[in-house]
C-alpha cells in the first residue's frame, strides 16, 4: 500500500506537469517570481522503536524540532519548483514507546534500546497548486491548498543512549552506532541516503510580500537503519568492541524469565522487511522576491 500510494502520487504529479505545459507557455516571465522561506517544524519517525510494530505508529512525546530554509520558483499558474535545506532530529526509546504489560509489546520493551538521530536533508520538490494563479504575484489567491513530491538526499548519524545497566560505558552518554556494526555486519550502512518526500499543505497570503503555510510531508527512505535496528542479534564473535557488545546485546533487560535467551544469536532484533520513514510537519513563512520589470527601450 505504501509503494502504491507513493507511485500513484508521482504519476499524478507528472500528469499535472504535462497538462499544464500549455499554460506555462502563456505564463510569461513578468508573472513568474521567486520566494525564500524559513520553516519551523516538528519531526517524527516510523521504525522499529515505536508503540506498535507498524509504519503509521509513532510516539508524540518523541517529537523533536526541525528547521529549514527554502527557495521556490513559480514556473506556471499551478506549478512551482522548490529547493530546501533542513536540519532536525528523530528519537525513540523502547521503554517509553512499548507497553511492558502488552504481550505484543513486551519483547520491544525488554529490548531496551534508545536512540537519537540528527538528519540534514537537501531536497528538490515539485509543487502543484490546487488553485491556479494566472496573475502576477500581487494578485495571487489568498488561500491555496497544494500537493508536492520530489527527491531528497540526507545525512544521518544514529547514536545510542547508554542505559543504567551498562558496566563498560558511562550511563547517559550517546555513542555513534554506525561504526559498531551492532548486528554483526561486515560493512556499516551508509550515512548518506536518498528519500522520496511527498505530502501536502495550505498557503495563506498575509500581504503582497508574505505568505504563511502549514505543511505535512512524509519521507520514504530506503534504509532500515535510522534507528540502527533492523535484523537479528549477532554472535559474540561478530561484536568487535565493548560498545558493540553492549548495544548489540547487553543493553537488553533480563529481569523477565519469559524472555530468557530472546537476545541469543539469530533471534530477531528488528523488523528487517520494512524501511524506516520520517515525517516533517510545520509552519513556513515565505517572502516573495519582487521580480524586476524591464522598461521598454525606445530608439
mmCIF file of C-alpha atoms in Angstrom:
data_model
loop_
_atom_site.group_PDB
_atom_site.id
_atom_site.type_symbol
_atom_site.label_atom_id
_atom_site.label_comp_id
_atom_site.label_asym_id
_atom_site.label_seq_id
_atom_site.Cartn_x
_atom_site.Cartn_y
_atom_site.Cartn_z
ATOM 1 C CA UNK A 1 0.000 0.000 0.000
ATOM 2 C CA UNK A 2 2.836 2.417 0.837
ATOM 3 C CA UNK A 3 4.517 1.815 -2.525
ATOM 4 C CA UNK A 4 1.208 2.139 -4.372
ATOM 5 C CA UNK A 5 0.456 5.496 -2.710
ATOM 6 C CA UNK A 6 3.937 6.850 -3.409
ATOM 7 C CA UNK A 7 3.947 5.764 -7.041
ATOM 8 C CA UNK A 8 0.392 6.987 -7.638
ATOM 9 C CA UNK A 9 1.241 10.442 -6.292
ATOM 10 C CA UNK A 10 4.324 10.606 -8.504
ATOM 11 C CA UNK A 11 2.293 9.661 -11.602
ATOM 12 C CA UNK A 12 -0.370 12.270 -10.809
ATOM 13 C CA UNK A 13 2.247 14.984 -10.465
ATOM 14 C CA UNK A 14 3.853 14.007 -13.778
ATOM 15 C CA UNK A 15 0.466 14.126 -15.495
ATOM 16 C CA UNK A 16 -0.191 17.521 -13.930
ATOM 17 C CA UNK A 17 3.098 18.817 -15.291
ATOM 18 C CA UNK A 18 2.229 17.632 -18.794
ATOM 19 C CA UNK A 19 -1.306 19.035 -18.608
ATOM 20 C CA UNK A 20 -0.010 22.429 -17.595
ATOM 21 C CA UNK A 21 2.670 22.720 -20.271
ATOM 22 C CA UNK A 22 0.430 24.852 -22.493
ATOM 23 C CA UNK A 23 -0.452 27.086 -19.578
ATOM 24 C CA UNK A 24 3.201 27.562 -18.785
ATOM 25 C CA UNK A 25 3.819 28.853 -22.294
ATOM 26 C CA UNK A 26 1.198 31.566 -21.705
ATOM 27 C CA UNK A 27 2.539 32.369 -18.235
ATOM 28 C CA UNK A 28 5.052 34.981 -19.298
ATOM 29 C CA UNK A 29 8.216 35.934 -17.424
ATOM 30 C CA UNK A 30 6.617 39.018 -15.893
ATOM 31 C CA UNK A 31 4.290 36.733 -13.906
ATOM 32 C CA UNK A 32 6.957 34.298 -12.749
ATOM 33 C CA UNK A 33 8.564 35.033 -9.413
ATOM 34 C CA UNK A 34 10.782 33.607 -6.688
ATOM 35 C CA UNK A 35 10.384 33.385 -2.935
ATOM 36 C CA UNK A 36 12.527 32.406 0.031
ATOM 37 C CA UNK A 37 11.197 30.806 3.173
ATOM 38 C CA UNK A 38 12.068 29.718 6.680
ATOM 39 C CA UNK A 39 10.231 26.877 8.391
ATOM 40 C CA UNK A 40 9.839 25.700 11.966
ATOM 41 C CA UNK A 41 8.770 22.078 12.083
ATOM 42 C CA UNK A 42 8.090 19.035 14.229
ATOM 43 C CA UNK A 43 9.870 15.802 13.326
ATOM 44 C CA UNK A 44 8.903 12.167 13.994
ATOM 45 C CA UNK A 45 9.929 8.799 12.690
ATOM 46 C CA UNK A 46 8.320 5.446 11.866
ATOM 47 C CA UNK A 47 10.504 2.418 12.516
ATOM 48 C CA UNK A 48 11.252 -0.375 14.964
ATOM 49 C CA UNK A 49 11.189 1.715 18.151
ATOM 50 C CA UNK A 50 7.570 2.839 18.170
ATOM 51 C CA UNK A 51 4.444 1.876 20.187
ATOM 52 C CA UNK A 52 3.201 -0.634 17.604
ATOM 53 C CA UNK A 53 5.140 -2.619 15.046
ATOM 54 C CA UNK A 54 3.662 -0.775 12.057
ATOM 55 C CA UNK A 55 4.619 2.200 9.913
ATOM 56 C CA UNK A 56 1.735 4.526 10.946
ATOM 57 C CA UNK A 57 2.679 4.165 14.624
ATOM 58 C CA UNK A 58 4.763 6.835 16.309
ATOM 59 C CA UNK A 59 5.031 8.379 19.778
ATOM 60 C CA UNK A 60 4.063 12.053 20.040
ATOM 61 C CA UNK A 61 6.348 12.535 23.047
ATOM 62 C CA UNK A 62 9.294 11.610 20.831
ATOM 63 C CA UNK A 63 8.649 14.658 18.598
ATOM 64 C CA UNK A 64 11.712 16.843 18.098
ATOM 65 C CA UNK A 65 12.284 20.193 16.317
ATOM 66 C CA UNK A 66 13.341 20.707 12.724
ATOM 67 C CA UNK A 67 14.285 23.960 10.978
ATOM 68 C CA UNK A 68 14.551 24.614 7.274
ATOM 69 C CA UNK A 69 15.282 27.102 4.505
ATOM 70 C CA UNK A 70 13.632 27.032 1.079
ATOM 71 C CA UNK A 71 13.899 28.712 -2.302
ATOM 72 C CA UNK A 72 10.862 28.478 -4.579
ATOM 73 C CA UNK A 73 10.467 29.390 -8.254
ATOM 74 C CA UNK A 74 6.974 29.741 -9.743
ATOM 75 C CA UNK A 75 7.013 28.472 -13.321
ATOM 76 C CA UNK A 76 3.321 28.224 -14.270
ATOM 77 C CA UNK A 77 -0.174 29.044 -12.938
ATOM 78 C CA UNK A 78 -0.150 25.889 -10.794
ATOM 79 C CA UNK A 79 3.449 24.669 -10.789
ATOM 80 C CA UNK A 80 6.480 25.647 -8.740
ATOM 81 C CA UNK A 81 9.863 24.113 -8.065
ATOM 82 C CA UNK A 82 11.331 24.224 -4.577
ATOM 83 C CA UNK A 83 14.801 23.562 -3.201
ATOM 84 C CA UNK A 84 15.162 23.060 0.523
ATOM 85 C CA UNK A 85 17.781 22.549 3.216
ATOM 86 C CA UNK A 86 16.720 21.371 6.675
ATOM 87 C CA UNK A 87 18.115 20.041 9.928
ATOM 88 C CA UNK A 88 16.247 18.081 12.562
ATOM 89 C CA UNK A 89 16.278 15.180 14.991
ATOM 90 C CA UNK A 90 14.335 11.953 15.441
ATOM 91 C CA UNK A 91 14.308 9.868 18.629
ATOM 92 C CA UNK A 92 12.967 6.622 20.033
ATOM 93 C CA UNK A 93 13.065 4.683 23.303
ATOM 94 C CA UNK A 94 11.739 1.142 23.745
ATOM 95 C CA UNK A 95 10.938 1.537 27.445
ATOM 96 C CA UNK A 96 8.840 4.642 26.719
ATOM 97 C CA UNK A 97 7.225 3.516 23.476
ATOM 98 C CA UNK A 98 6.418 -0.114 24.279
ATOM 99 C CA UNK A 99 3.965 -1.271 26.961
ATOM 100 C CA UNK A 100 5.571 -3.924 29.174
ATOM 101 C CA UNK A 101 2.101 -5.236 30.099
ATOM 102 C CA UNK A 102 1.127 -5.821 26.470
ATOM 103 C CA UNK A 103 2.011 -9.302 25.251
ATOM 104 C CA UNK A 104 2.701 -7.928 21.767
ATOM 105 C CA UNK A 105 4.965 -5.135 23.073
ATOM 106 C CA UNK A 106 6.857 -6.901 25.900
ATOM 107 C CA UNK A 107 9.586 -8.006 23.523
ATOM 108 C CA UNK A 108 10.339 -4.472 22.408
ATOM 109 C CA UNK A 109 10.175 -3.150 25.964
ATOM 110 C CA UNK A 110 12.794 -5.697 27.052
ATOM 111 C CA UNK A 111 14.962 -4.863 24.043
ATOM 112 C CA UNK A 112 15.511 -1.589 25.963
ATOM 113 C CA UNK A 113 17.037 0.331 23.067
ATOM 114 C CA UNK A 114 17.019 4.127 22.824
ATOM 115 C CA UNK A 115 18.496 6.349 20.114
ATOM 116 C CA UNK A 116 18.590 9.787 18.577
ATOM 117 C CA UNK A 117 19.494 10.669 15.014
ATOM 118 C CA UNK A 118 20.285 14.119 13.623
ATOM 119 C CA UNK A 119 19.275 14.433 9.966
ATOM 120 C CA UNK A 120 20.424 17.021 7.421
ATOM 121 C CA UNK A 121 18.292 16.987 4.275
ATOM 122 C CA UNK A 122 18.728 18.610 0.854
ATOM 123 C CA UNK A 123 15.618 18.340 -1.313
ATOM 124 C CA UNK A 124 14.278 19.198 -4.773
ATOM 125 C CA UNK A 125 10.482 19.213 -4.927
ATOM 126 C CA UNK A 126 7.730 19.913 -7.423
ATOM 127 C CA UNK A 127 4.680 21.743 -6.027
ATOM 128 C CA UNK A 128 1.239 21.556 -7.654
ATOM 129 C CA UNK A 129 -1.304 24.181 -6.528
ATOM 130 C CA UNK A 130 -4.934 23.090 -6.470
ATOM 131 C CA UNK A 131 -5.957 26.705 -7.196
ATOM 132 C CA UNK A 132 -4.222 28.376 -10.108
ATOM 133 C CA UNK A 133 -2.862 31.910 -10.348
ATOM 134 C CA UNK A 134 -2.633 33.410 -13.837
ATOM 135 C CA UNK A 135 -1.944 36.870 -12.469
ATOM 136 C CA UNK A 136 1.154 38.498 -11.029
ATOM 137 C CA UNK A 137 2.313 37.706 -7.505
ATOM 138 C CA UNK A 138 0.405 40.739 -6.181
ATOM 139 C CA UNK A 139 -2.948 39.271 -7.270
ATOM 140 C CA UNK A 140 -2.232 35.693 -6.207
ATOM 141 C CA UNK A 141 -5.106 33.875 -4.403
ATOM 142 C CA UNK A 142 -5.455 34.415 -0.667
ATOM 143 C CA UNK A 143 -5.724 30.710 0.174
ATOM 144 C CA UNK A 144 -4.114 27.865 -1.812
ATOM 145 C CA UNK A 145 -4.030 24.138 -0.969
ATOM 146 C CA UNK A 146 -1.266 22.172 -2.699
ATOM 147 C CA UNK A 147 0.445 18.798 -3.002
ATOM 148 C CA UNK A 148 4.115 18.064 -3.585
ATOM 149 C CA UNK A 149 6.596 15.296 -4.338
ATOM 150 C CA UNK A 150 10.280 15.107 -5.170
ATOM 151 C CA UNK A 151 13.602 13.614 -4.204
ATOM 152 C CA UNK A 152 15.967 14.309 -1.322
ATOM 153 C CA UNK A 153 19.419 13.338 -0.140
ATOM 154 C CA UNK A 154 20.018 13.221 3.596
ATOM 155 C CA UNK A 155 22.868 12.604 6.005
ATOM 156 C CA UNK A 156 22.102 10.824 9.259
ATOM 157 C CA UNK A 157 24.142 9.571 12.204
ATOM 158 C CA UNK A 158 22.246 7.424 14.744
ATOM 159 C CA UNK A 159 23.529 7.441 18.317
ATOM 160 C CA UNK A 160 22.563 5.023 21.081
ATOM 161 C CA UNK A 161 21.792 6.049 24.660
ATOM 162 C CA UNK A 162 23.810 4.210 27.320
ATOM 163 C CA UNK A 163 21.322 2.995 29.936
ATOM 164 C CA UNK A 164 21.859 2.436 33.663
ATOM 165 C CA UNK A 165 22.630 -1.267 33.168
ATOM 166 C CA UNK A 166 25.962 -0.527 31.419
ATOM 167 C CA UNK A 167 29.189 -1.758 33.023
ATOM 168 C CA UNK A 168 31.826 -0.708 30.485
ATOM 169 C CA UNK A 169 30.239 2.553 29.261
ATOM 170 C CA UNK A 170 29.040 5.702 31.022
ATOM 171 C CA UNK A 171 25.253 5.839 31.573
ATOM 172 C CA UNK A 172 23.681 8.867 29.912
ATOM 173 C CA UNK A 173 26.249 9.092 27.119
ATOM 174 C CA UNK A 174 25.286 8.878 23.450
ATOM 175 C CA UNK A 175 27.536 6.689 21.274
ATOM 176 C CA UNK A 176 27.738 6.671 17.457
ATOM 177 C CA UNK A 177 26.291 3.359 16.291
ATOM 178 C CA UNK A 178 27.154 3.064 12.606
ATOM 179 C CA UNK A 179 30.854 2.179 13.175
ATOM 180 C CA UNK A 180 29.952 -0.518 15.733
ATOM 181 C CA UNK A 181 28.149 -2.906 13.330
ATOM 182 C CA UNK A 182 25.797 -3.872 16.154
ATOM 183 C CA UNK A 183 24.152 -6.632 14.102
ATOM 184 C CA UNK A 184 27.452 -8.179 13.031
ATOM 185 C CA UNK A 185 27.527 -6.565 9.580
ATOM 186 C CA UNK A 186 30.747 -6.895 7.620
ATOM 187 C CA UNK A 187 30.264 -3.300 6.449
ATOM 188 C CA UNK A 188 28.477 -0.386 8.074
ATOM 189 C CA UNK A 189 25.448 1.090 6.379
ATOM 190 C CA UNK A 190 25.873 4.399 4.584
ATOM 191 C CA UNK A 191 25.173 7.592 6.499
ATOM 192 C CA UNK A 192 24.173 9.304 3.226
ATOM 193 C CA UNK A 193 20.837 8.132 1.860
ATOM 194 C CA UNK A 194 18.076 9.015 -0.610
ATOM 195 C CA UNK A 195 14.420 9.599 0.279
ATOM 196 C CA UNK A 196 11.192 10.393 -1.550
ATOM 197 C CA UNK A 197 9.418 13.383 0.052
ATOM 198 C CA UNK A 198 5.699 13.781 -0.622
ATOM 199 C CA UNK A 199 2.747 15.399 1.090
ATOM 200 C CA UNK A 200 0.554 18.476 1.049
ATOM 201 C CA UNK A 201 -0.201 21.778 2.663
ATOM 202 C CA UNK A 202 -2.047 25.077 2.559
ATOM 203 C CA UNK A 203 -0.646 28.548 1.894
ATOM 204 C CA UNK A 204 -2.209 31.840 3.025
ATOM 205 C CA UNK A 205 -1.425 35.313 1.674
ATOM 206 C CA UNK A 206 -0.621 37.697 4.540
ATOM 207 C CA UNK A 207 0.076 40.666 2.254
ATOM 208 C CA UNK A 208 1.650 41.256 -1.135
ATOM 209 C CA UNK A 209 5.103 40.274 0.142
ATOM 210 C CA UNK A 210 4.493 37.416 2.605
ATOM 211 C CA UNK A 211 2.782 34.024 2.637
ATOM 212 C CA UNK A 212 2.420 31.690 5.604
ATOM 213 C CA UNK A 213 1.872 27.979 5.148
ATOM 214 C CA UNK A 214 1.128 24.779 7.036
ATOM 215 C CA UNK A 215 2.597 21.594 5.568
ATOM 216 C CA UNK A 216 2.970 17.909 6.342
ATOM 217 C CA UNK A 217 5.416 15.740 4.431
ATOM 218 C CA UNK A 218 6.415 12.088 4.595
ATOM 219 C CA UNK A 219 9.890 10.844 3.694
ATOM 220 C CA UNK A 220 10.058 7.344 2.240
ATOM 221 C CA UNK A 221 13.635 6.196 2.837
ATOM 222 C CA UNK A 222 15.499 3.183 1.502
ATOM 223 C CA UNK A 223 17.258 2.247 4.727
ATOM 224 C CA UNK A 224 16.133 0.339 7.816
ATOM 225 C CA UNK A 225 18.865 1.844 9.960
ATOM 226 C CA UNK A 226 17.594 5.274 11.018
ATOM 227 C CA UNK A 227 17.388 3.653 14.463
ATOM 228 C CA UNK A 228 20.264 1.156 13.937
ATOM 229 C CA UNK A 229 17.784 -1.714 14.430
ATOM 230 C CA UNK A 230 16.958 -3.980 11.511
ATOM 231 C CA UNK A 231 17.946 -7.647 11.524
ATOM 232 C CA UNK A 232 18.880 -10.292 14.086
ATOM 233 C CA UNK A 233 21.039 -10.413 17.192
ATOM 234 C CA UNK A 234 24.658 -11.126 16.259
ATOM 235 C CA UNK A 235 27.084 -13.734 17.564
ATOM 236 C CA UNK A 236 29.637 -12.655 20.159
ATOM 237 C CA UNK A 237 32.476 -13.095 17.690
ATOM 238 C CA UNK A 238 30.876 -10.554 15.349
ATOM 239 C CA UNK A 239 30.613 -7.838 18.030
ATOM 240 C CA UNK A 240 34.114 -6.439 17.923
ATOM 241 C CA UNK A 241 34.201 -3.883 20.758
ATOM 242 C CA UNK A 242 32.722 -3.396 24.243
ATOM 243 C CA UNK A 243 30.381 -0.748 22.835
ATOM 244 C CA UNK A 244 29.232 -3.127 20.078
ATOM 245 C CA UNK A 245 28.620 -5.864 22.661
ATOM 246 C CA UNK A 246 26.583 -3.506 24.809
ATOM 247 C CA UNK A 247 24.337 -2.048 22.093
ATOM 248 C CA UNK A 248 24.223 -5.321 20.158
ATOM 249 C CA UNK A 249 23.050 -7.443 23.095
ATOM 250 C CA UNK A 250 23.894 -6.439 26.676
ATOM 251 C CA UNK A 251 21.570 -3.418 26.739
ATOM 252 C CA UNK A 252 18.568 -5.776 26.760
ATOM 253 C CA UNK A 253 16.654 -6.342 30.014
ATOM 254 C CA UNK A 254 16.904 -9.809 31.531
ATOM 255 C CA UNK A 255 14.590 -9.494 34.510
ATOM 256 C CA UNK A 256 11.654 -11.262 32.864
ATOM 257 C CA UNK A 257 12.105 -15.044 32.744
ATOM 258 C CA UNK A 258 9.592 -15.229 29.922
ATOM 259 C CA UNK A 259 12.208 -13.700 27.645
ATOM 260 C CA UNK A 260 15.262 -15.687 28.770
ATOM 261 C CA UNK A 261 17.529 -16.094 25.735
ATOM 262 C CA UNK A 262 15.491 -13.804 23.490
ATOM 263 C CA UNK A 263 18.708 -11.952 22.536
ATOM 264 C CA UNK A 264 20.603 -15.091 21.530
ATOM 265 C CA UNK A 265 22.421 -15.006 18.165
ATOM 266 C CA UNK A 266 19.995 -15.316 15.257
ATOM 267 C CA UNK A 267 16.923 -14.202 17.224
ATOM 268 C CA UNK A 268 15.014 -11.299 15.634
ATOM 269 C CA UNK A 269 16.200 -7.892 16.824
ATOM 270 C CA UNK A 270 14.219 -5.724 14.407
ATOM 271 C CA UNK A 271 11.723 -5.886 11.557
ATOM 272 C CA UNK A 272 14.049 -6.193 8.592
ATOM 273 C CA UNK A 273 11.387 -6.248 5.839
ATOM 274 C CA UNK A 274 10.351 -2.586 6.249
ATOM 275 C CA UNK A 275 12.411 0.545 5.678
ATOM 276 C CA UNK A 276 12.210 3.422 8.141
ATOM 277 C CA UNK A 277 10.318 6.651 7.441
ATOM 278 C CA UNK A 278 10.370 10.124 8.909
ATOM 279 C CA UNK A 279 7.767 12.852 8.834
ATOM 280 C CA UNK A 280 8.079 16.650 8.953
ATOM 281 C CA UNK A 281 5.145 18.870 9.954
ATOM 282 C CA UNK A 282 5.374 22.601 10.367
ATOM 283 C CA UNK A 283 4.831 26.230 9.504
ATOM 284 C CA UNK A 284 6.675 28.138 6.782
ATOM 285 C CA UNK A 285 6.950 31.895 6.301
ATOM 286 C CA UNK A 286 7.721 32.855 2.697
ATOM 287 C CA UNK A 287 8.978 36.218 1.449
ATOM 288 C CA UNK A 288 8.366 36.982 -2.207
ATOM 289 C CA UNK A 289 11.283 38.430 -4.123
ATOM 290 C CA UNK A 290 9.687 41.078 -6.286
ATOM 291 C CA UNK A 291 10.515 40.404 -9.949
ATOM 292 C CA UNK A 292 12.355 43.089 -11.837
ATOM 293 C CA UNK A 293 10.267 44.597 -14.597
ATOM 294 C CA UNK A 294 12.384 45.805 -17.503
ATOM 295 C CA UNK A 295 11.222 49.037 -19.061
ATOM 296 C CA UNK A 296 10.872 49.012 -22.859
ATOM 297 C CA UNK A 297 13.727 50.552 -24.783
ATOM 298 C CA UNK A 298 12.948 53.273 -27.330
ATOM 299 C CA UNK A 299 15.159 54.058 -30.233
#
